[in-house]
Short mmCIF file of C-alpha atoms in Angstrom, two decimals:
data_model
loop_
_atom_site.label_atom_id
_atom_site.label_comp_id
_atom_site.label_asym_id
_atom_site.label_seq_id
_atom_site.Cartn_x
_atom_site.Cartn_y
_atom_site.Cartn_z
CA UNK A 1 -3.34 -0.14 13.51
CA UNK A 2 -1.34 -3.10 13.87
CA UNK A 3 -0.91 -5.25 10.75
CA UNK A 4 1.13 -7.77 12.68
CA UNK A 5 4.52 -9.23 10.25
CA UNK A 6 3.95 -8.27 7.11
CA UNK A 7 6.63 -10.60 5.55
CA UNK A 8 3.75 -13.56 6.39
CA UNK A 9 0.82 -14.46 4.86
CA UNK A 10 -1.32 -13.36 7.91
CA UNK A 11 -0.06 -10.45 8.01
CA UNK A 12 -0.33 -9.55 4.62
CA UNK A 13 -3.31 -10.64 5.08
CA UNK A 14 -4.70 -8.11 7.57
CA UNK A 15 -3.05 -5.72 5.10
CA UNK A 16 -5.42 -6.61 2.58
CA UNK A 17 -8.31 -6.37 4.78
CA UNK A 18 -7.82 -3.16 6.12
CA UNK A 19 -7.22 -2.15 2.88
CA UNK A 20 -10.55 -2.62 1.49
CA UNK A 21 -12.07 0.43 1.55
CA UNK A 22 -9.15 2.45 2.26
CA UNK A 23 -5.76 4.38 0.42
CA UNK A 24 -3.51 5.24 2.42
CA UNK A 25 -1.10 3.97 5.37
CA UNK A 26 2.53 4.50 6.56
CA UNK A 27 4.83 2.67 4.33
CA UNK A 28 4.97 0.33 1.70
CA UNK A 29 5.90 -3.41 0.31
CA UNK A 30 4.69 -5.50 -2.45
CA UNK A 31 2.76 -7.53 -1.64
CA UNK A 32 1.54 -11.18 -3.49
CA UNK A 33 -1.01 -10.12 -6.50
CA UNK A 34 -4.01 -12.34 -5.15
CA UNK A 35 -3.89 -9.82 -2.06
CA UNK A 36 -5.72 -7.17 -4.83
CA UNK A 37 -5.95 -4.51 -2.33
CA UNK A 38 -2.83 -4.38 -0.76
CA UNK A 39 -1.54 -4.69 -4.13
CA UNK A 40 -3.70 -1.49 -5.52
CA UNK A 41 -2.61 0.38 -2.38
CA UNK A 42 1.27 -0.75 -3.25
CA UNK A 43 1.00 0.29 -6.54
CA UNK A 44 -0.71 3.63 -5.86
CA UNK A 45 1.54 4.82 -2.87
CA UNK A 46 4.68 3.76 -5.73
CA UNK A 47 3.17 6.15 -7.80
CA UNK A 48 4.27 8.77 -5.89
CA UNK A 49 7.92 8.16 -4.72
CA UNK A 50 8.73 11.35 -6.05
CA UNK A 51 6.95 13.60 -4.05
CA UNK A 52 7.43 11.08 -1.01
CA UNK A 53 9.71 13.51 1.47
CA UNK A 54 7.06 16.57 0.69
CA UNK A 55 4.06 14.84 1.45
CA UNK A 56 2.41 15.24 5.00
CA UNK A 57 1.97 12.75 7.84
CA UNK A 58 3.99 11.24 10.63
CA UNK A 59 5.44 8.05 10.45
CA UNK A 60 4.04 6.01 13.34
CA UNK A 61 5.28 2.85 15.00
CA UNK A 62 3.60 -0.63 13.60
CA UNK A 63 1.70 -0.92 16.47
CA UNK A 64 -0.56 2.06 15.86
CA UNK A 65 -1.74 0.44 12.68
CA UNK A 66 -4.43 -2.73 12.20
CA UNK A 67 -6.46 -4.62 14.22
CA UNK A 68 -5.55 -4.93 17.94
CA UNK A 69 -5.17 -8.39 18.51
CA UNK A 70 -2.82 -9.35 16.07
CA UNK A 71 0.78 -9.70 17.52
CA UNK A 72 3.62 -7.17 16.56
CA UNK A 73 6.55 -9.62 15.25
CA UNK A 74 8.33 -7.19 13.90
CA UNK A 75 9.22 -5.28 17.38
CA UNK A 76 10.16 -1.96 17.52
CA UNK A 77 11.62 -1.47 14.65
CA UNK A 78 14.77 -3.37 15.42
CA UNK A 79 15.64 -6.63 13.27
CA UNK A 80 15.53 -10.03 15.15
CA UNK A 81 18.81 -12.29 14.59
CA UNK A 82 16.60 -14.60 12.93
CA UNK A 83 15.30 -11.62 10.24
CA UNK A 84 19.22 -11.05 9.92
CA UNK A 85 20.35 -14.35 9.40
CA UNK A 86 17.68 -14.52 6.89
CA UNK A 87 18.55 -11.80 4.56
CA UNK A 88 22.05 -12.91 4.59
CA UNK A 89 20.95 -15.87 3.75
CA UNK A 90 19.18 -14.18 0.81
CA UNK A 91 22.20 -12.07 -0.13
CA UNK A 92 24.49 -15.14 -0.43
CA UNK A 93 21.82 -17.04 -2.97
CA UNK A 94 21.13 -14.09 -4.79
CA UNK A 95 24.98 -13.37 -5.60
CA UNK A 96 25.68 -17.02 -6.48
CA UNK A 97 22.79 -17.24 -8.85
CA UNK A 98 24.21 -13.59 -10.28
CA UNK A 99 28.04 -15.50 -10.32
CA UNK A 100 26.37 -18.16 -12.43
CA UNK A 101 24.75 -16.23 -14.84
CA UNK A 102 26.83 -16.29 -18.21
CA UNK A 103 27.86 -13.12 -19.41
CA UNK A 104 25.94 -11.85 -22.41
CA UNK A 105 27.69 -11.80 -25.27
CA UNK A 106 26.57 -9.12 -28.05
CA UNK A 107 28.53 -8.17 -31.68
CA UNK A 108 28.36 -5.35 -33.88
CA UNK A 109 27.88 -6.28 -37.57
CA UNK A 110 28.16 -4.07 -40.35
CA UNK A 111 26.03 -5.34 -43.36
CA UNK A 112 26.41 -4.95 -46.94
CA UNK A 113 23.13 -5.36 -48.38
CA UNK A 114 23.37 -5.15 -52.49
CA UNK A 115 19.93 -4.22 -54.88
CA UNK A 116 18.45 -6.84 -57.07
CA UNK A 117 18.90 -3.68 -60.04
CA UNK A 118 19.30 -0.24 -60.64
CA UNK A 119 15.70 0.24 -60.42
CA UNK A 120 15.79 -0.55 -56.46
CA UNK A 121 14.72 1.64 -54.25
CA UNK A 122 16.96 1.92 -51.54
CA UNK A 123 14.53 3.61 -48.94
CA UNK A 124 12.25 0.79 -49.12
CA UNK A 125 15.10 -1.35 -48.56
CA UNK A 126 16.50 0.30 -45.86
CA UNK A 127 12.76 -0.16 -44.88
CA UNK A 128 12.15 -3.40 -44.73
CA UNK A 129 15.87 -4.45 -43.29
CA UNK A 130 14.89 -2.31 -40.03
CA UNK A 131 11.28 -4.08 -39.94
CA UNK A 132 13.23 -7.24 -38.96
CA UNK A 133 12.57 -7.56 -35.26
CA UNK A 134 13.89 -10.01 -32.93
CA UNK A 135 14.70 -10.33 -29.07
CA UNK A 136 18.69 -9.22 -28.54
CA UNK A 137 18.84 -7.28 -32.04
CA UNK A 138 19.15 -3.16 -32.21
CA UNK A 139 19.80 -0.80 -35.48
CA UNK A 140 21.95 1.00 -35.75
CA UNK A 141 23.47 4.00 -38.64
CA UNK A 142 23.39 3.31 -42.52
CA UNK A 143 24.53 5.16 -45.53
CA UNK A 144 24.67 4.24 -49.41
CA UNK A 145 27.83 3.40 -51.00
CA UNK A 146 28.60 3.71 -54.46
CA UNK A 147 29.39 0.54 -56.40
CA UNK A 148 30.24 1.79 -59.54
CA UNK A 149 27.85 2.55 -62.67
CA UNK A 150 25.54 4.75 -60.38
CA UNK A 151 24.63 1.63 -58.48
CA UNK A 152 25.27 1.58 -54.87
CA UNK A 153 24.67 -0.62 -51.84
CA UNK A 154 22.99 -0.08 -48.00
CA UNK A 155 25.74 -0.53 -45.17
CA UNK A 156 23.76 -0.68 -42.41
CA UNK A 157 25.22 -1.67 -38.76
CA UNK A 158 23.22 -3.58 -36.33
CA UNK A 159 24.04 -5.09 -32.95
CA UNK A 160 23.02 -8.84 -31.97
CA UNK A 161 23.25 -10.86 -28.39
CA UNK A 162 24.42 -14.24 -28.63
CA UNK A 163 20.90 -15.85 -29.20
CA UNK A 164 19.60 -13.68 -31.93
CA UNK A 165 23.01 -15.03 -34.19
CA UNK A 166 23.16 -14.20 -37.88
CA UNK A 167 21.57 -16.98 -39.51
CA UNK A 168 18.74 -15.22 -38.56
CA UNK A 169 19.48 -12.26 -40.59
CA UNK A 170 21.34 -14.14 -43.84
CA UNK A 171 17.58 -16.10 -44.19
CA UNK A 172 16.04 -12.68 -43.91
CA UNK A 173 18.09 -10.44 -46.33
CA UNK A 174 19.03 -12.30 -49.49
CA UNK A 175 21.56 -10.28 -50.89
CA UNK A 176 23.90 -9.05 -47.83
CA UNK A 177 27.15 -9.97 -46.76
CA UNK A 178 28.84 -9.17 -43.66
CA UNK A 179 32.09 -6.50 -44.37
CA UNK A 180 32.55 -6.34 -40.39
CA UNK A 181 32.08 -8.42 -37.35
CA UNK A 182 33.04 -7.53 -33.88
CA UNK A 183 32.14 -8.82 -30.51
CA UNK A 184 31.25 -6.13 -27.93
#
């Protein structure tokens, strides 16, 4: 079966057609998610990537795949110049835009988060501090520390990216101050 290039829409197209009522073929790329069969077929031969060097079959040329009259761009197997020059191409844009890309910036913060009284309880502050979600923020370890008159305090350590900031947190917990701050 010949599916013809399947880096073009035709192609891909074929794909998707021959597809239609069945599993399995030689190989595998993903293809554009309005092509729902190719894309089922993609997702189901992924599944098994595992088990992909024990599983039988032969792996046959292009040509012995699809419909007859489409035309085999691909060749045998061997990249054209063109398909070379291309993914260069690709290469090149892909590691400026990577170059470009500021670095992400995360801190640790250890928080000192006092009670409003005696009477709190310190679980169910612990509690609520860790219910605080955001994108970019992760915590970490906490312990109790004594105060004095049996009273003691949550430090409890937390990392943030750049964009999460601690504004964030000092609207969130009343009563906390930061005792350290270090960038990562």
């Amino acid at each position: 079966m010949d599916f013809g290039d399947l880096k073009s829409p035709a192609g891909l197209q074929v794909l998707n057609n021959y597809l239609v009522d069945k599993s399995y073929i030689e190989g595998y790329l993903l293809p554009p998610a309005d092509l729902c069969h190719a894309l089922r077929w993609y997702n189901h031969i992924k599944s098994y990537e595992k088990e992909k060097a024990s599983l039988p079959g032969l792996k046959k040329a292009l040509g012995k795949y699809g419909p007859v009259d489409v035309e085999d761009t691909i060749g045998r197997g061997e990249k054209s110049e063109e398909a070379k020059r291309l993914r260069e191409e690709c290469l090149a844009q892909y590691e400026s835009k990577k170059a470009k890309k500021p670095a992400l910036i995360k801190s640790s913060i250890l928080l000192d988060v006092k009670p409003w009284d005696e009477k709190t309880v310190m679980a169910k502050l612990e509690e609520c501090i860790r219910g605080i979600q955001a994108d970019g923020l992760v915590w970490g370890s906490c312990e109790l520390v004594q105060v004095g008159y049996g009273i003691k305090k949550l430090q409890i350590r937390c990392v943030v990216e750049d964009k999460v900031g601690t504004d964030m947190l000092e609207k969130q917990i009343t009563s906390m101050d930061g005792a350290a701050f270090n960038k990562i």
